[in-house]
Short mmCIF file of C-alpha atoms in Angstrom, two decimals:
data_model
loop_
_atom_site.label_atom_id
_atom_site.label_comp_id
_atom_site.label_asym_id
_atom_site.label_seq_id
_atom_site.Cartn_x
_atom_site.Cartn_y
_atom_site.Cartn_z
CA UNK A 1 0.00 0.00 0.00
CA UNK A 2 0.86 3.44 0.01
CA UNK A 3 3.55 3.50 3.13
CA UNK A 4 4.79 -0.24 2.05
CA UNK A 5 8.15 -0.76 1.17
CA UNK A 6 7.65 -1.82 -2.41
CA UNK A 7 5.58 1.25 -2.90
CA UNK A 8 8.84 3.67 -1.57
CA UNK A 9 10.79 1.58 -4.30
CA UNK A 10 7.84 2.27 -6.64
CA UNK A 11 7.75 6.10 -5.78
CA UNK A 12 11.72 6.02 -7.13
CA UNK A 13 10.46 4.43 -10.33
CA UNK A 14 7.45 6.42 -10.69
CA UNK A 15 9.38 9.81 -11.15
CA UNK A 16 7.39 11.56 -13.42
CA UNK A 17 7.90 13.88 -15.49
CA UNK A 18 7.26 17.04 -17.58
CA UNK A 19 9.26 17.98 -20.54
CA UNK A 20 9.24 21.80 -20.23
CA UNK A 21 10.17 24.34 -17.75
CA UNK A 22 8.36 26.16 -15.24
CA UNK A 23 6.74 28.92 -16.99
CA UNK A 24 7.82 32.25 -16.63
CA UNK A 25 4.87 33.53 -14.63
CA UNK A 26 4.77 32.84 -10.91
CA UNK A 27 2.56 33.41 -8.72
CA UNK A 28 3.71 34.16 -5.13
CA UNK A 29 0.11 33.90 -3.27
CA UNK A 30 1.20 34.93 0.05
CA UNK A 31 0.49 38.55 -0.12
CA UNK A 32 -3.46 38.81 -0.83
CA UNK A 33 -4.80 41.85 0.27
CA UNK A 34 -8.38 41.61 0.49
CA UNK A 35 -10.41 40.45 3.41
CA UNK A 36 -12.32 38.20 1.76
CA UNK A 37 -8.75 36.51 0.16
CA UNK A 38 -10.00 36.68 -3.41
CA UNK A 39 -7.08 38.17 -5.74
CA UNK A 40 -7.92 41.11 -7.71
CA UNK A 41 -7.77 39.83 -11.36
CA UNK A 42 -4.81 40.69 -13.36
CA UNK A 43 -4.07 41.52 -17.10
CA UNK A 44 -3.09 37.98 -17.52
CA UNK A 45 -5.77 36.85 -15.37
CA UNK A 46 -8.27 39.09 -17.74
CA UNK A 47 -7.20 37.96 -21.42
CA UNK A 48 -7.96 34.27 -19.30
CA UNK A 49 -11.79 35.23 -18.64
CA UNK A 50 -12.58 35.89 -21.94
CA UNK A 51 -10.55 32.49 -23.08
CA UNK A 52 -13.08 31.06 -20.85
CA UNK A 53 -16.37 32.74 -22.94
CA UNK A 54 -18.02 29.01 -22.77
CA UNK A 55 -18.01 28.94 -18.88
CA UNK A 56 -20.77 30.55 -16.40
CA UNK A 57 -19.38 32.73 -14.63
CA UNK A 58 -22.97 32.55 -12.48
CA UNK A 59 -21.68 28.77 -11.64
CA UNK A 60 -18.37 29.84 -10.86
CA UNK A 61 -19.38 32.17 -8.06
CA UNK A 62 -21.56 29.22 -6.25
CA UNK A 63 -18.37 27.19 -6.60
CA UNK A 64 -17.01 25.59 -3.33
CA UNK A 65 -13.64 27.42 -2.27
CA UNK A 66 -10.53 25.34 -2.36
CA UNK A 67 -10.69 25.20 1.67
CA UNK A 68 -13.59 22.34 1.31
CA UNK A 69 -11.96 20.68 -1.46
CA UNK A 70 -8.76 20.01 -0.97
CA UNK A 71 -8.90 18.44 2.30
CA UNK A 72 -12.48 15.79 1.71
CA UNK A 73 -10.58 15.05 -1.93
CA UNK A 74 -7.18 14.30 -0.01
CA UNK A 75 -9.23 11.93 2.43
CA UNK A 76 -11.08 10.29 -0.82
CA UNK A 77 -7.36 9.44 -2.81
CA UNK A 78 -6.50 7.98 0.84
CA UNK A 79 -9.25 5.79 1.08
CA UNK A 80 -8.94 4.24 -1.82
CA UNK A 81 -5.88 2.36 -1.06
CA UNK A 82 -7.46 1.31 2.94
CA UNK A 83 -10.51 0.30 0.93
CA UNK A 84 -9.19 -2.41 -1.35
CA UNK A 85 -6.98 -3.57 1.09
CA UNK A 86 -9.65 -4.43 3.36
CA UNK A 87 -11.90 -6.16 0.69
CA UNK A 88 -9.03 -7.62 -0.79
CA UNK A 89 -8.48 -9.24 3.18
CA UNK A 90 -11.61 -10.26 3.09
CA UNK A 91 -11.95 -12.30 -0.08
CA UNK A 92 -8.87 -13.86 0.17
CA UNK A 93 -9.51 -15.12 3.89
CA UNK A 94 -13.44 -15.67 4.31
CA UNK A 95 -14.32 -19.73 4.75
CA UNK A 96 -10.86 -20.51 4.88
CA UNK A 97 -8.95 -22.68 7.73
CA UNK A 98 -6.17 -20.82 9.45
CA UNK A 99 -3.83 -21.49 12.39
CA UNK A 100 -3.21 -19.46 15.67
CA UNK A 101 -0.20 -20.36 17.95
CA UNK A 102 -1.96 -21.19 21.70
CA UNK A 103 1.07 -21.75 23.01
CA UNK A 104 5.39 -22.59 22.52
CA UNK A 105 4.55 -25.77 20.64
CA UNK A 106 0.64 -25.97 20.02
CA UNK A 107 -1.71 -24.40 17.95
CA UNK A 108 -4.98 -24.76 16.75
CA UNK A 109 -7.34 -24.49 13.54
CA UNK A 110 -10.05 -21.85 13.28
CA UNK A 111 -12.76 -21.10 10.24
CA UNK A 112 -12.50 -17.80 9.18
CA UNK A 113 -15.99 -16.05 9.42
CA UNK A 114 -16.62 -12.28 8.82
CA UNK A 115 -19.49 -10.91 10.11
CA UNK A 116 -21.87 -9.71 7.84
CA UNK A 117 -19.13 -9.32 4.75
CA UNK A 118 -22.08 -8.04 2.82
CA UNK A 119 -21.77 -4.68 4.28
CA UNK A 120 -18.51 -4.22 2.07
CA UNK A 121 -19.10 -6.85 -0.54
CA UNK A 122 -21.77 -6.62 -2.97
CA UNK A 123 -21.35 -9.86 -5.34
CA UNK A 124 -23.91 -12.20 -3.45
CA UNK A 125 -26.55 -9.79 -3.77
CA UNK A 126 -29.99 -10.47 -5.61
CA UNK A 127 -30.30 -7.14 -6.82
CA UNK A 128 -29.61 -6.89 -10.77
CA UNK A 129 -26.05 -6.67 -12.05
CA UNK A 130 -25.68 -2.89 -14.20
CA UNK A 131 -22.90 -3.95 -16.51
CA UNK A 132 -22.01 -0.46 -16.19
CA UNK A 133 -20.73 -1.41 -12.22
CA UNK A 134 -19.12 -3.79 -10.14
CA UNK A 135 -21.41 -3.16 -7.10
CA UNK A 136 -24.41 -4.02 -6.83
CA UNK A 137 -26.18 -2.22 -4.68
CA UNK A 138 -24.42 1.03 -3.03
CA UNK A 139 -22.04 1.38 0.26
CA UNK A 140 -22.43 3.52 2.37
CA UNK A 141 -19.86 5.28 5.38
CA UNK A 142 -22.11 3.58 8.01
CA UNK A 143 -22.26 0.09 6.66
CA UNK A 144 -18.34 0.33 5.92
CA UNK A 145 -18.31 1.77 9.69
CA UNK A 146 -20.56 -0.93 11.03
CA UNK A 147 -18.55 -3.87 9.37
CA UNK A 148 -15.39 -2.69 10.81
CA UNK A 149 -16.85 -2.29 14.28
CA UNK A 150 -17.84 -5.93 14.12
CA UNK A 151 -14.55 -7.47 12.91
CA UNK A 152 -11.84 -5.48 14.41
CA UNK A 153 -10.35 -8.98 15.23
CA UNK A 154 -9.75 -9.90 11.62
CA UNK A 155 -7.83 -7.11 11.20
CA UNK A 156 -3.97 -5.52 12.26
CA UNK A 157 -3.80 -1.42 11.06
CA UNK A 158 0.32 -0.46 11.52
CA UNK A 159 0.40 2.62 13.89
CA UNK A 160 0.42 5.74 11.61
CA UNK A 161 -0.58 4.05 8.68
CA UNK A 162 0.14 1.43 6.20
CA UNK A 163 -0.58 -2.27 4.67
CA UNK A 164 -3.59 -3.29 6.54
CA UNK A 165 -3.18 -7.30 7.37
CA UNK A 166 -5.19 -10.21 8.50
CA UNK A 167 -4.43 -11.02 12.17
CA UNK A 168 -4.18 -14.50 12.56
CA UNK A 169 -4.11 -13.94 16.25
CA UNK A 170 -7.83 -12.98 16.24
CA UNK A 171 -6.78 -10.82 19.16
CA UNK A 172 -10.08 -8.33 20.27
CA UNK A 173 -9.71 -4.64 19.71
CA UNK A 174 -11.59 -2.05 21.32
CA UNK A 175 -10.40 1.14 20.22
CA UNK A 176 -11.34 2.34 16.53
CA UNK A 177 -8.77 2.04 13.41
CA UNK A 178 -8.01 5.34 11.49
CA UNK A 179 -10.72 3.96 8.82
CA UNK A 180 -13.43 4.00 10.93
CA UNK A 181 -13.37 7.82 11.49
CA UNK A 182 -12.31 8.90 8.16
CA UNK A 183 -15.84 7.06 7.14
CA UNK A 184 -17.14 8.21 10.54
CA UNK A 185 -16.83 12.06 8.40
CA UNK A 186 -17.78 10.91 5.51
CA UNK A 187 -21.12 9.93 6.67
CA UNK A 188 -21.96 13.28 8.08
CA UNK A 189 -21.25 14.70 4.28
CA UNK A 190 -23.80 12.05 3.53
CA UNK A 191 -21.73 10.27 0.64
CA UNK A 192 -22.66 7.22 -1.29
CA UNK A 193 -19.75 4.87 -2.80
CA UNK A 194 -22.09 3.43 -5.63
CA UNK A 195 -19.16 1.92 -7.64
CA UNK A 196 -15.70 0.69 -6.65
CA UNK A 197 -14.04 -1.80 -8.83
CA UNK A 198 -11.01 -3.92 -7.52
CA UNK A 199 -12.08 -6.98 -9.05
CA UNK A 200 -8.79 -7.62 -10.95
CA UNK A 201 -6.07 -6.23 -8.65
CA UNK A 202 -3.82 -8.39 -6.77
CA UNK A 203 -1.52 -7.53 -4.17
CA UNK A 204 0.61 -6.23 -6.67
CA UNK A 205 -1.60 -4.00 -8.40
CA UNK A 206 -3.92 -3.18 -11.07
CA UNK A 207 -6.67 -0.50 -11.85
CA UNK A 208 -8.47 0.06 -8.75
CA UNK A 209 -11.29 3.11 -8.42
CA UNK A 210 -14.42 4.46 -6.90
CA UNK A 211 -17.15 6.36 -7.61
CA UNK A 212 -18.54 8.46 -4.92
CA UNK A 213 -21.63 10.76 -4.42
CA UNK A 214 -21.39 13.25 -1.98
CA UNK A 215 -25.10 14.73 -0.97
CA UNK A 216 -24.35 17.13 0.89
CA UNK A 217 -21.40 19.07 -0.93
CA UNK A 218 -23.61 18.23 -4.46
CA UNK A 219 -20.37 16.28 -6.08
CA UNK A 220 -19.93 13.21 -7.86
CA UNK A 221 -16.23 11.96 -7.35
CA UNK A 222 -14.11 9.43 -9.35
CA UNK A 223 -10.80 8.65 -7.35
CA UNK A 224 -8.29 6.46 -8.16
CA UNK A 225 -5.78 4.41 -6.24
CA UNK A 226 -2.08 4.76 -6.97
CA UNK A 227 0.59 2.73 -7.04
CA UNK A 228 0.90 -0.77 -4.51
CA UNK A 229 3.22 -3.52 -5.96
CA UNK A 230 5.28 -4.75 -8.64
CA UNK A 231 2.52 -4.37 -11.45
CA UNK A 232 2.14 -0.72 -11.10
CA UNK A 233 5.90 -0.49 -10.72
CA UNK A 234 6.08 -1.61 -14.23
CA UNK A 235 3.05 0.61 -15.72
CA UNK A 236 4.62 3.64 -13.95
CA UNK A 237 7.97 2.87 -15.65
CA UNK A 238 6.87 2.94 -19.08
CA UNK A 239 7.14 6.19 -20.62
CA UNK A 240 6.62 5.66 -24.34
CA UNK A 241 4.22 7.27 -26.17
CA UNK A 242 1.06 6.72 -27.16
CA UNK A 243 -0.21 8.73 -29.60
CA UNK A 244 -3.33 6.84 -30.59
CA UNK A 245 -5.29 5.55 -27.54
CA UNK A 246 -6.95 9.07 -26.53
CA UNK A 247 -6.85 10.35 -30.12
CA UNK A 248 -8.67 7.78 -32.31
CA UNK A 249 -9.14 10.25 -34.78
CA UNK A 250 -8.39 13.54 -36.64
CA UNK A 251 -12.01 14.83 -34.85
CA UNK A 252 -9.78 14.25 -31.63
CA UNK A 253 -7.45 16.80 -32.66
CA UNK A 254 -8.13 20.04 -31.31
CA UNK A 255 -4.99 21.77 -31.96
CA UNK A 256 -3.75 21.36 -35.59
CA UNK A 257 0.44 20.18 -36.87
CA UNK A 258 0.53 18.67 -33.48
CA UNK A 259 1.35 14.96 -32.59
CA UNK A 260 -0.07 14.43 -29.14
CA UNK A 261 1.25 11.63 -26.82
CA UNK A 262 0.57 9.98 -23.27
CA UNK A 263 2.05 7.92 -20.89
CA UNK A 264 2.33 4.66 -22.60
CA UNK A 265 1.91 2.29 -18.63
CA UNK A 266 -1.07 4.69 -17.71
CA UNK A 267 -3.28 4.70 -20.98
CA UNK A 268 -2.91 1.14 -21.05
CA UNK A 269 -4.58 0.83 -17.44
CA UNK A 270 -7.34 2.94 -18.74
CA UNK A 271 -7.80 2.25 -22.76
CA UNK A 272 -7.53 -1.62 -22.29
CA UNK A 273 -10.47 -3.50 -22.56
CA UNK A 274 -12.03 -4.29 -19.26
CA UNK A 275 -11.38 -7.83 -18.24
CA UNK A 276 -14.91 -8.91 -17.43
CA UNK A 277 -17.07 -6.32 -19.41
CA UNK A 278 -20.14 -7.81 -21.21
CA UNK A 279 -19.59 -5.59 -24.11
CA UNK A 280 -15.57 -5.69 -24.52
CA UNK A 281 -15.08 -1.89 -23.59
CA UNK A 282 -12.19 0.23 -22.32
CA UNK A 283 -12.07 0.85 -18.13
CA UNK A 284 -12.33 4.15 -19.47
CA UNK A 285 -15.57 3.90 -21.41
CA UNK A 286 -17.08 1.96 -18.36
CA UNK A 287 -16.12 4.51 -16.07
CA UNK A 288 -17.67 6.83 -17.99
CA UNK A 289 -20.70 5.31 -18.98
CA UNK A 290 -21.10 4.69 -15.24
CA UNK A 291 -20.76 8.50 -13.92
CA UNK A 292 -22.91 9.90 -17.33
CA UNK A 293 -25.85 7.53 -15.67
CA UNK A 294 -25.32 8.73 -12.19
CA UNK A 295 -26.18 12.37 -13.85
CA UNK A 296 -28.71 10.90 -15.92
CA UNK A 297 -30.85 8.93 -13.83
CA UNK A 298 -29.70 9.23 -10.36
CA UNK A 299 -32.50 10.70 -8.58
CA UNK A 300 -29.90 12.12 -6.39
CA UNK A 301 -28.64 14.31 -8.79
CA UNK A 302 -30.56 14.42 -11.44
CA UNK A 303 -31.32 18.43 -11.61
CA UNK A 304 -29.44 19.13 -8.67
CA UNK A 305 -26.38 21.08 -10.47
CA UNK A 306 -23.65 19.04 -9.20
CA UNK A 307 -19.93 18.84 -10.47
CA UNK A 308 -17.82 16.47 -11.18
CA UNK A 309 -14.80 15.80 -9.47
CA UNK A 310 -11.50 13.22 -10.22
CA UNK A 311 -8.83 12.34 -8.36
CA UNK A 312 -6.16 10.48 -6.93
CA UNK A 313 -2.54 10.62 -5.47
CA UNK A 314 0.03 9.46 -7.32
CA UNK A 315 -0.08 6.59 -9.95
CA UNK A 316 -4.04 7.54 -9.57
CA UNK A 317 -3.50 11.66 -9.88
CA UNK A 318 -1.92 10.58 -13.49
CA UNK A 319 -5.03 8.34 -14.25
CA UNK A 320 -7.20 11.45 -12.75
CA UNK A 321 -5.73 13.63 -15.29
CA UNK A 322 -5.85 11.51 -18.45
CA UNK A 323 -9.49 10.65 -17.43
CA UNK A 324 -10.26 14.02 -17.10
CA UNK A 325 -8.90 14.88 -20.01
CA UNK A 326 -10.46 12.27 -21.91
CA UNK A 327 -14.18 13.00 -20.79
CA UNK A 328 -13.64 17.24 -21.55
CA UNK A 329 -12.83 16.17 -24.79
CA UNK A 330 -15.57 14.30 -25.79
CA UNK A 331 -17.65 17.13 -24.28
CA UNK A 332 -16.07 19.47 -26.05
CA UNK A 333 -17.14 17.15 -28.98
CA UNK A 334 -20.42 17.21 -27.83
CA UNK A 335 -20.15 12.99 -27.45
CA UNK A 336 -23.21 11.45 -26.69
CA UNK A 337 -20.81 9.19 -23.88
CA UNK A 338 -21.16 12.03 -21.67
CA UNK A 339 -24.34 13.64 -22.31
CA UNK A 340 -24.96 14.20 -18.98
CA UNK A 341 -21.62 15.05 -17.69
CA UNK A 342 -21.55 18.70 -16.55
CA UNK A 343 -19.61 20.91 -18.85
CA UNK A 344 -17.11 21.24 -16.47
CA UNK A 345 -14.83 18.62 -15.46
CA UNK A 346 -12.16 19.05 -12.70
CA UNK A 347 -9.13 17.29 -11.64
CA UNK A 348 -7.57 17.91 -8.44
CA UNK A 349 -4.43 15.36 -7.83
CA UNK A 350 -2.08 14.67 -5.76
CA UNK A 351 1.93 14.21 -6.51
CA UNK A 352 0.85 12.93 -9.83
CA UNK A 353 2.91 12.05 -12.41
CA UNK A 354 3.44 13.94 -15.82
CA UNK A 355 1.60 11.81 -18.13
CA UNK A 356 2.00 13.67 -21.59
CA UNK A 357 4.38 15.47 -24.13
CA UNK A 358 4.16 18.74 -25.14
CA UNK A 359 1.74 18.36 -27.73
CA UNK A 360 -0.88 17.06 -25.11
CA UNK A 361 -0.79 19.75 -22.77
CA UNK A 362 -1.56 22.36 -26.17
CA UNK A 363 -4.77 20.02 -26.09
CA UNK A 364 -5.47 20.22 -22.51
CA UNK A 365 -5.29 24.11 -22.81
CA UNK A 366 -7.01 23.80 -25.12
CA UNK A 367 -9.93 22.11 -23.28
CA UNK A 368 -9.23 24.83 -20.54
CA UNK A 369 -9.90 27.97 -22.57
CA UNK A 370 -12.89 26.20 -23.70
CA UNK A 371 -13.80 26.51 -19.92
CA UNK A 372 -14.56 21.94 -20.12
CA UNK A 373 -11.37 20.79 -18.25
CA UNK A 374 -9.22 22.62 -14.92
CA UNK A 375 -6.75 20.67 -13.04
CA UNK A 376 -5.46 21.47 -9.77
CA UNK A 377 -2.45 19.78 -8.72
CA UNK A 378 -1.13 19.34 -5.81
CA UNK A 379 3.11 18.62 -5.41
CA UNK A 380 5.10 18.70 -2.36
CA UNK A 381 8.48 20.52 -3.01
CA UNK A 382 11.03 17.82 -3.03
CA UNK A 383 8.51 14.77 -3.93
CA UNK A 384 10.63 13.07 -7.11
CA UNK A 385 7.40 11.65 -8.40
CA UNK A 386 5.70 14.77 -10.70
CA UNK A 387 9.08 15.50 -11.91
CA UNK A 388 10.69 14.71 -15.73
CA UNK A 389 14.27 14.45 -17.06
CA UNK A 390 14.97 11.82 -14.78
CA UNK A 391 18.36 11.20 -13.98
CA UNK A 392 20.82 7.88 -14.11
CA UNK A 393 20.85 5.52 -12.71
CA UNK A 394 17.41 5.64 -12.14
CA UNK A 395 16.25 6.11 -15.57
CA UNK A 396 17.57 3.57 -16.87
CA UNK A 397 14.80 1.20 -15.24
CA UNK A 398 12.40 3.24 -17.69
CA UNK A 399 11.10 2.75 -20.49
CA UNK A 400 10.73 5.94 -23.07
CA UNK A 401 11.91 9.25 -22.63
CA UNK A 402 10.82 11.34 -19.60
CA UNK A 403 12.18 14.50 -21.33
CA UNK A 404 9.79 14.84 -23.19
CA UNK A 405 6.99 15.02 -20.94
CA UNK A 406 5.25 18.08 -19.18
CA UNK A 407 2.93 19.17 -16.59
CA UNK A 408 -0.90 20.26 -16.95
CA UNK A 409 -3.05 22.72 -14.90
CA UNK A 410 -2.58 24.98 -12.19
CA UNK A 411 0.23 23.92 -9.40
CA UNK A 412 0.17 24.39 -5.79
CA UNK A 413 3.37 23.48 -4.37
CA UNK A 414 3.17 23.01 -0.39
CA UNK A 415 6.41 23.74 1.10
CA UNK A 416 6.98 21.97 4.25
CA UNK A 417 6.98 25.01 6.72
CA UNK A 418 5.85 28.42 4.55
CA UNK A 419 2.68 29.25 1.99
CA UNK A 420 1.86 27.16 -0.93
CA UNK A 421 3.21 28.85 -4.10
CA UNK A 422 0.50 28.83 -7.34
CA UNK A 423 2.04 28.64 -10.61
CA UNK A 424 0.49 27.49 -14.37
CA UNK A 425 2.34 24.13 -14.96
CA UNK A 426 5.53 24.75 -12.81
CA UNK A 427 7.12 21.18 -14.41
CA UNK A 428 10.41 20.36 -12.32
CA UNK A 429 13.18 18.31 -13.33
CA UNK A 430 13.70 15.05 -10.90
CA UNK A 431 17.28 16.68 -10.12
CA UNK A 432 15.74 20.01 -8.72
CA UNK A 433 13.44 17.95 -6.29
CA UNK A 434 16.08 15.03 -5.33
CA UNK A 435 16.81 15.32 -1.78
CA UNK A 436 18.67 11.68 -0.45
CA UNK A 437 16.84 9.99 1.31
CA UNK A 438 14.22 12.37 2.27
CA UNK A 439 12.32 12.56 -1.34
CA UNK A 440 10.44 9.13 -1.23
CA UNK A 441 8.96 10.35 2.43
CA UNK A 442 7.77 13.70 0.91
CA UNK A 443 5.94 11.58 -1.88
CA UNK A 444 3.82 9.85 0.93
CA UNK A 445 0.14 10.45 1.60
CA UNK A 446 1.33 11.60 5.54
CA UNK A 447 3.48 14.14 4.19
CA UNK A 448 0.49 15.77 1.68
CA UNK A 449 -1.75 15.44 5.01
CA UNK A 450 0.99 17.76 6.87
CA UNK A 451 1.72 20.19 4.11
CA UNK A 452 -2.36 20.35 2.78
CA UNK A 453 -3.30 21.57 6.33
CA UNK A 454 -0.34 23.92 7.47
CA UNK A 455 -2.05 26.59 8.74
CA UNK A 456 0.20 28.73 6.59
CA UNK A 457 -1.88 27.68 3.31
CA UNK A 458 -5.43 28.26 4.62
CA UNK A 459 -6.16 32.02 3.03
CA UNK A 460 -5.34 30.30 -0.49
CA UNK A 461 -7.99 27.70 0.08
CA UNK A 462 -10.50 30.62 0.51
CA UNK A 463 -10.08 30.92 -3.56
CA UNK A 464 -12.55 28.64 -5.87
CA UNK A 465 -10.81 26.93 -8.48
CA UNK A 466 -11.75 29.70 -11.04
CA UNK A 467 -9.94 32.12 -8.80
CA UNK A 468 -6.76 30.36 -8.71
CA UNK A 469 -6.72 29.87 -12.50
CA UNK A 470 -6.84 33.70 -12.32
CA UNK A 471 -4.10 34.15 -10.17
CA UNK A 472 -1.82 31.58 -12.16
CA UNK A 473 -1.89 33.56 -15.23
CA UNK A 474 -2.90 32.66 -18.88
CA UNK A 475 -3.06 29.48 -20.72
CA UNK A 476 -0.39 30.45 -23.28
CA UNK A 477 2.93 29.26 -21.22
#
């Protein structure tokens, strides 16, 4: 999992990359001098409004501010990872025989029996099978709550975090695991987990992600889970190019003489068919074809205005962004695959990898003057990981060329005892942010938890998204 070993030796493989520099704009946000911290708009910040003729302006305003974001989308990338590991405990160990020491030389058999597994596991249900979804029926904070209330014993959580693990002990616990009051919060937002697909990871990996509704805040969020073992080691080593899996076509195209390109290891996770799928589709297209019928039919939602959110830290903030980008684009094309979708669609990642040349970030700026894709990402200064140009030995475990790859969106760099800095892009070389043996720790989901809530950072996250496009400056670097 996230704090394993194999996933430090997978955050050294997974530097990322970007293949230009910072651009030259930078946005210091420290010094904002109204009250009510919103940053008077600038020239820049001007020629980017009317860019962004396509978006309400009217929606903007009633957006959340960063502040709410930032911190329930941090907690959503996190649970992904605790979430499969404790299904994935489950289906390995329910009905089987195990063996518990009672003593120096004696020990004795035991049935493994979870109580009530159904609270977490959907597959023995009667209700019908969408072949849009994995679940069948939705999960909720309080039945993911409930289950782990009744099988502590099953279960060993590491202090401070990490690989959750079946106790063969079978040793009582009375006080709470960290899980049960991160769902313990999300239950008061009133959020729904209606998908989340794991069926094909192993302990070593694999496309993992969830779809969550969120009733109160009025979001639908897609988040998904980075990197755990030696599969996603190798997907987040291979840096070729592909230049036909997210542009099928000329009609794809938005910018014209360019030759656009993505990570080759991530657009394979996402643009291979989905092992199990009725109708022989990308993950991508059932992803989407699941979230456009949440908006559709959902009677949740349906009318409601709510946006749509994607995220993830890591190996999942570079499948955030290439999903994101995929779905703007086929609004922008006015697909009928996301009818539904809001015109909008927002990525906010964390210490994601650069997954795309040059030529794909003209089409994601594209998408954002169009005012149908933003991206918000979140790097720690001196995390490796959403860095290019990697440097020997290292990259010679990689496949491809991280040179050529760049950064997307709008950057908020958390510094470890000072104020964020916002900048447009802001790509870093793995060189600049290489700090032995510190960088691997900086990359870890603890370390965004510190920096995201240093008091330090907290008039930024008064801005909307919107606002802090303004303040990074144009779309043109």
């Amino acid at each position: 999992m996230k704090y394993s070993s194999i996933s430090i030796l997978c955050a050294a493989l997974t530097a990322s990359a970007s293949a230009f520099v910072s651009p030259k704009r930078t946005v210091a946000v420290a010094p904002i001098a109204h009250e009510n911290g919103f940053r008077p708009t600038t020239t820049a910040a001007a020629a980017n409004q009317q860019c962004r003729s396509n978006y309400s302006f009217l929606k903007a305003a009633q957006e959340d501010s960063l502040d709410v974001v930032i911190h329930d989308l941090l907690k959503i990338s996190d649970f992904v990872y605790s979430f499969a590991n404790v299904r994935r405990i489950v289906k390995a160990n329910e009905g089987q025989t195990r063996k518990k020491k009672t003593g120096w030389f004696s020990s004795e058999k035991y049935t493994v029996a979870f109580d009530t597994p159904a609270l977490i596991l959907t597959q023995d249900g009667a209700q019908e099978q969408s072949k849009d979804k994995l679940f069948k029926y939705v999960v909720t904070p309080d039945a993911i709550k409930l289950f782990m209330e009744k099988n502590r014993k099953w279960f060993d959580e590491p202090e401070g975090g990490g690989d959750w693990e079946f106790d063969k002990t079978v040793s009582e616990k009375n006080e709470s695991f960290l899980l049960e009051a991160a769902v313990d919060k999300a239950a008061k937002d009133n959020m729904k987990i209606v998908d989340y697909d794991d069926e094909f990871c192993t302990g070593k990996g694999g496309l993992v992600y969830g779809v969550v509704v969120n009733l109160t805040r009025k979001w639908i969020t897609i988040a998904f889970r980075g990197t755990i073992g030696s599969t996603d080691i190798n997907t987040d080593r291979d840096f070729r190019l592909d230049h036909e899996s997210l542009f099928e076509s000329e009609d794809d195209i938005f910018v014209s003489g360019g030759k656009p390109g993505t990570h080759m290891g991530f657009t394979t996770y996402l643009c291979d068919e989905k092992k199990g799928d009725q109708d022989g589709r990308k993950s991508l297209d059932r992803i989407l074809a699941c979230v456009n019928e949440e908006f559709k039919s959902n009677p949740d939602v349906v009318g409601k205005d709510f946006d749509l959110y994607v995220t993830g830290h890591s190996l999942g903030g570079g499948l955030a962004n290439l999903f994101s980008f995929k779905a703007a684009q086929l609004k922008a094309k006015d697909d009928e695959s996301v009818k539904y979708l809001p015109e909008k669609i927002t990525a906010l990642t964390y210490a994601a990898p650069c997954v795309g040349n040059d030529d794909y970030n003209k089409e994601f700026q594209y998408l954002e003057k169009k005012g149908n894709l933003r991206h918000i990402r979140i790097a720690n200064e001196q995390d490796v990981v959403p860095t290019n140009n990697i440097i020997p030995p290292v990259s010679l475990a990689f496949k491809g060329n991280s040179k050529l790859y760049t950064q997307n969106g709008v950057n908020l760099f958390l510094h470890a005892d000072k104020e964020l800095t916002v900048d447009y892009r802001a790509t870093k070389s793995s060189g600049s942010q290489l700090k032995i043996p510190k960088s691997l720790d900086f990359h870890m989901v603890t370390e965004y938890y510190k920096r995201v809530e240093l008091l330090a950072n907290k008039k930024v996250y008064q801005q909307t998204v919107e606002e802090l496009y303004n303040a990074a400056g144009d779309f043109t670097n």
